[in-house]
Short mmCIF file of C-alpha atoms in Angstrom, two decimals:
data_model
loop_
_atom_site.label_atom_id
_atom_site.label_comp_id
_atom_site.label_asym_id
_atom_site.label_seq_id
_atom_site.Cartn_x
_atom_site.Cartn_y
_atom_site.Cartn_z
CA UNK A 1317 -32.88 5.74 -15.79
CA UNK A 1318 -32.25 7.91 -13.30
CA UNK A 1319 -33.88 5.47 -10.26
CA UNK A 1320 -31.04 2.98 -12.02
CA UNK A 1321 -28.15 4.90 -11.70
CA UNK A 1322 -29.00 5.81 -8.04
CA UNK A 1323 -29.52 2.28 -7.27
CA UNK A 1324 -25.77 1.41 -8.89
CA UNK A 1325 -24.45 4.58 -6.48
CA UNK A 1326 -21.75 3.43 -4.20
CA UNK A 1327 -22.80 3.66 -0.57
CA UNK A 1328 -21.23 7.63 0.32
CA UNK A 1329 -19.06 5.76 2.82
CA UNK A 1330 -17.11 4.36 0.54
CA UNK A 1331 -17.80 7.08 -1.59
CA UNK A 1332 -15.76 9.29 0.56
CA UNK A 1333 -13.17 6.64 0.98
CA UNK A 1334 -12.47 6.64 -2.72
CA UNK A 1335 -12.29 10.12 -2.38
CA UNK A 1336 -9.76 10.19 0.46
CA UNK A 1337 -7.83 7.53 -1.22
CA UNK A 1338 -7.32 9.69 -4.70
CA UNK A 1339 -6.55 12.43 -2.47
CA UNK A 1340 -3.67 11.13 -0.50
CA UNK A 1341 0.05 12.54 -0.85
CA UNK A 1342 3.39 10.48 -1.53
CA UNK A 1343 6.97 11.59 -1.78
CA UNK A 1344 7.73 12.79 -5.15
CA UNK A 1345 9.67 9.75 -5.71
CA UNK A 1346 6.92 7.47 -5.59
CA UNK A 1347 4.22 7.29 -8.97
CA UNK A 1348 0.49 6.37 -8.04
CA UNK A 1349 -1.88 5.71 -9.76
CA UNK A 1350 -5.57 3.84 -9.92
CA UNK A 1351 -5.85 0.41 -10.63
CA UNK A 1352 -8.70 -2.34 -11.45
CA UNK A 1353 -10.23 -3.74 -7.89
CA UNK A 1354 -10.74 -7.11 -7.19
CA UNK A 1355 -14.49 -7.77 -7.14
CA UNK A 1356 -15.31 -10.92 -5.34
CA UNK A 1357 -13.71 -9.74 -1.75
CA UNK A 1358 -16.06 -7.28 -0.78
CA UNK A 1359 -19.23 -5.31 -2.52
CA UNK A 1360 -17.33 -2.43 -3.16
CA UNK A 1361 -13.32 -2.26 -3.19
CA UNK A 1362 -10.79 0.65 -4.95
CA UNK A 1363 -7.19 0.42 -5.66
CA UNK A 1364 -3.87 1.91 -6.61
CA UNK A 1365 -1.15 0.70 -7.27
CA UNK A 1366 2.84 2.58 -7.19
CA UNK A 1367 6.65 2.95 -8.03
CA UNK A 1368 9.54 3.64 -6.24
CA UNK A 1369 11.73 5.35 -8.90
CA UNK A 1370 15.45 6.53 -7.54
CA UNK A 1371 17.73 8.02 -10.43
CA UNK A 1372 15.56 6.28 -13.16
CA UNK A 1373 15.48 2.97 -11.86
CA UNK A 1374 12.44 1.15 -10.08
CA UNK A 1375 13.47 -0.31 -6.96
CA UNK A 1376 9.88 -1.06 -5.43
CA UNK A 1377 6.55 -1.31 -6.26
CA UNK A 1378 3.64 -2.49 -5.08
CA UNK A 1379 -0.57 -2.24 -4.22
CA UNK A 1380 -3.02 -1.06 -1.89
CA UNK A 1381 -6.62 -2.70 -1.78
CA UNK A 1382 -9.51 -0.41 -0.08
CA UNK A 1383 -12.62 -2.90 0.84
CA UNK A 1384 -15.84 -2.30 2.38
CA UNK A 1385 -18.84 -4.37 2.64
CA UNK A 1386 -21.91 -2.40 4.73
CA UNK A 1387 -22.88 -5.03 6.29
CA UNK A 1388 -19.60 -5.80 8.20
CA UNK A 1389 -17.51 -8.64 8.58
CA UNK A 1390 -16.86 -10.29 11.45
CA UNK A 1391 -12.85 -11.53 10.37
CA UNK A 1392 -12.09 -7.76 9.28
CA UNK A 1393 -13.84 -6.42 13.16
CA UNK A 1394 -14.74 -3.25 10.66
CA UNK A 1395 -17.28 -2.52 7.49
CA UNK A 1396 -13.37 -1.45 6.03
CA UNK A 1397 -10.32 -3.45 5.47
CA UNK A 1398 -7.01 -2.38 3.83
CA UNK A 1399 -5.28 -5.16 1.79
CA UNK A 1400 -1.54 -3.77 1.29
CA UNK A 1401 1.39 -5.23 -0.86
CA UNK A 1402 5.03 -3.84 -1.07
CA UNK A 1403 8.09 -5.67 -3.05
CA UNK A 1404 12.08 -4.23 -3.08
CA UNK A 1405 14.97 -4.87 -3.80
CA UNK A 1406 17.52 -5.65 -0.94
CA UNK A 1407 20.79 -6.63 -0.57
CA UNK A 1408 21.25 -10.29 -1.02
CA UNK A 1409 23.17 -10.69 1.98
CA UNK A 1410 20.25 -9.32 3.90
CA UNK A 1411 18.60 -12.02 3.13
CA UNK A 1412 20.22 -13.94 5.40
CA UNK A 1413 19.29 -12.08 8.28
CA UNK A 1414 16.90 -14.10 10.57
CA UNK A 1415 15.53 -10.60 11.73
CA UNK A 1416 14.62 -9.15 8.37
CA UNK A 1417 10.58 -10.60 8.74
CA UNK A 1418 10.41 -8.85 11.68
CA UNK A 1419 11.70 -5.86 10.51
CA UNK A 1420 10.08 -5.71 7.23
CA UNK A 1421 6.74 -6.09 9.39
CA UNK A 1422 7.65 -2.90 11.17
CA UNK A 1423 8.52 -0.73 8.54
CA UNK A 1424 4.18 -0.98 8.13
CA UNK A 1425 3.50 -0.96 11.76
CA UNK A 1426 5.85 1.75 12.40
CA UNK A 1427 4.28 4.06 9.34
CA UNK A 1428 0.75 3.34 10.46
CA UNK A 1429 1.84 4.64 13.64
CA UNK A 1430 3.65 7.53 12.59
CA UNK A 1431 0.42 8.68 10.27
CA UNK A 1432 -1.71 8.25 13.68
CA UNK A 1433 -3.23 5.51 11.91
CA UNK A 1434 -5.42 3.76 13.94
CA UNK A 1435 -6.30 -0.11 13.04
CA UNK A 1436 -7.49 -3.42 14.52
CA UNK A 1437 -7.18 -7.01 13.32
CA UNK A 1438 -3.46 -6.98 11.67
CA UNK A 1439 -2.39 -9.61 9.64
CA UNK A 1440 0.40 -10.47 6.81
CA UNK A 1441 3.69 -12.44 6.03
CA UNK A 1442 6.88 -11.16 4.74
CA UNK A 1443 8.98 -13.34 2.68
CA UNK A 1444 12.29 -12.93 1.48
CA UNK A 1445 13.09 -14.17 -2.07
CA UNK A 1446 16.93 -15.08 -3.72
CA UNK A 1447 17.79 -15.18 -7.15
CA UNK A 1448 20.45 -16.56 -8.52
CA UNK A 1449 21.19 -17.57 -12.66
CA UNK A 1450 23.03 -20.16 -14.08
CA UNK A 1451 24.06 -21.73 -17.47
CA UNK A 1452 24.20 -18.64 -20.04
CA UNK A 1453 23.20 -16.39 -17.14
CA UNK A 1454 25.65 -17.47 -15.06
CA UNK A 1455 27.64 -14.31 -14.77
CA UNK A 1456 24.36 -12.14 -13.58
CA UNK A 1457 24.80 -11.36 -9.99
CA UNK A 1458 22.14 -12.71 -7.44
CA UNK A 1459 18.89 -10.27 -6.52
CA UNK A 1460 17.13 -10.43 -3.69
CA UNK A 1461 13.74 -9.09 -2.57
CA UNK A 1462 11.45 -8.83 0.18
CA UNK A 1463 7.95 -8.67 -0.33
CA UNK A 1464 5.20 -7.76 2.43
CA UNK A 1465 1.55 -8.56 2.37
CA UNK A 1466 -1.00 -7.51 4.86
CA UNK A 1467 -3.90 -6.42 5.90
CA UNK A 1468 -5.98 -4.30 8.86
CA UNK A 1469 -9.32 -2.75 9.59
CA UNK A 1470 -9.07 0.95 9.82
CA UNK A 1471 -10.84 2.01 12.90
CA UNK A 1472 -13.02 5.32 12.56
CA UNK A 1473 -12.52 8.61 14.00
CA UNK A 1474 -14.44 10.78 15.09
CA UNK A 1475 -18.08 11.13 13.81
CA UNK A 1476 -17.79 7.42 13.05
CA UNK A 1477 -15.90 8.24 9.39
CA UNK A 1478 -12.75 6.50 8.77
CA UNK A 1479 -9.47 8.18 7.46
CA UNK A 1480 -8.24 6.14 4.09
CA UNK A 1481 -5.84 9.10 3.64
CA UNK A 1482 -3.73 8.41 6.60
CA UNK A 1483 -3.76 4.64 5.75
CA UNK A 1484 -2.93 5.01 2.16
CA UNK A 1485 0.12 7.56 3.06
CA UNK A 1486 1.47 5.20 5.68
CA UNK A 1487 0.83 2.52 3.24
CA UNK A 1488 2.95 4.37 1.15
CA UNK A 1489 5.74 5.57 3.41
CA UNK A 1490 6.48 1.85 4.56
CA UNK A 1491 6.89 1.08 0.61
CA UNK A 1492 9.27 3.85 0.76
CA UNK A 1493 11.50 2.65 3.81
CA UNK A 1494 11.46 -0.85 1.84
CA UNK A 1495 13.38 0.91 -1.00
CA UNK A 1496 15.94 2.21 1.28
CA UNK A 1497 14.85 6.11 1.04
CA UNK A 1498 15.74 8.19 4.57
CA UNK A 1499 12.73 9.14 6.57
CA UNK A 1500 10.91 12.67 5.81
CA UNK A 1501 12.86 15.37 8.17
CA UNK A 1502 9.95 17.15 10.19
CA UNK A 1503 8.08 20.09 8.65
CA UNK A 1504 8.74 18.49 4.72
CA UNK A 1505 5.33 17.95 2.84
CA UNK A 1506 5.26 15.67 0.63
CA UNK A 1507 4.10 16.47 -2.83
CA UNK A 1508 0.58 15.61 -4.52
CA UNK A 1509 0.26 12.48 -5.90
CA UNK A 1510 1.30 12.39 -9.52
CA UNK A 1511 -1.50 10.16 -11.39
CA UNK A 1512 -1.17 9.29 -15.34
CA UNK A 1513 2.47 11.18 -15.75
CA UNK A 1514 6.46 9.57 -14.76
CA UNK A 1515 7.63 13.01 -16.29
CA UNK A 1516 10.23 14.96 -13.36
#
């Protein structure tokens, strides 16, 4: 039994990735917590998933995917790959904006950069999504969202080990500039993760 459950072990890479990943801090606004992995991307994956909640009222969500196969892959350039998703609400006049791809794109690139996130092999789409009702709806105003998916392989740091936690908290500062909240003034730490609990 034992010989069985060391076989079923994760690798301690990944291991330590989990590890980084439950460890990483958010703004006190934002509720994480774990989710169920996809298992046919990679040998091993962990997720989590979060809420943007501003004066009781959700105004973005969204998922981060951890992945890591040991033997590499040659489309991620990396044994790791981060698989990220963010949805808001905007303004539905935004929507309109030709630039608003482009700058939904670098509310990630520009979070990644800010955690000293280092990455290779970027990829993703933003799209920008209208709602409008009609018939017995017809008085609801129109909503509008923009939702980002992408991707990138962490590159390793020193000792050959890569950082999840700076990934996951840029990963989670971009889905806080989607939501419209002000950056973090210099100095401010942001609070632990709050896992299993919405209570203020």
């Amino acid at each position: 039994m034992g010989a069985r459950k060391q076989v079923d072990a994760p690798p301690a890479e990944f291991a330590e990735a989990v590890t980084q990943l439950r460890g990483a801090r958010f703004r006190p606004e934002v509720f994480v917590e774990e989710m169920p992995a996809p298992q046919r991307i990679a040998p091993h994956a962990a997720a989590v998933s979060a809420d943007v909640t501003i004066d009781g009222d959700d105004v973005a969500t969204g998922r981060l995917v951890v992945l890591y196969d040991p033997d590499g892959n040659d489309a991620w350039q990396s044994t790791f790959r981060c698989v990220a998703y963010v949805r808001a609400a905007v303004e539905p006049e935004m929507v309109t904006d030709a630039l608003l791809g482009g700058v939904g794109w670098t509310w990630l690139i520009e979070a990644l950069a800010d955690r000293g996130a280092e990455y290779v092999a970027p990829s993703g789409t933003v799209t920008r999504v209208v709602s409008e009702s009609f018939g017995g709806m017809a008085d609801d105003e129109a909503t509008a969202e923009i939702e980002i998916r992408a991707s990138w392989s962490p590159v390793p740091g020193p000792g050959g080990l890569v950082d999840v936690t700076q990934h996951a908290e840029a990963w989670g500062e971009a889905l806080c500039t989607a939501a419209g909240l002000p950056p973090v003034p210099p100095g401010v730490v942001a609070m632990p993760t709050r896992r299993g609990q919405r209570g203020r």
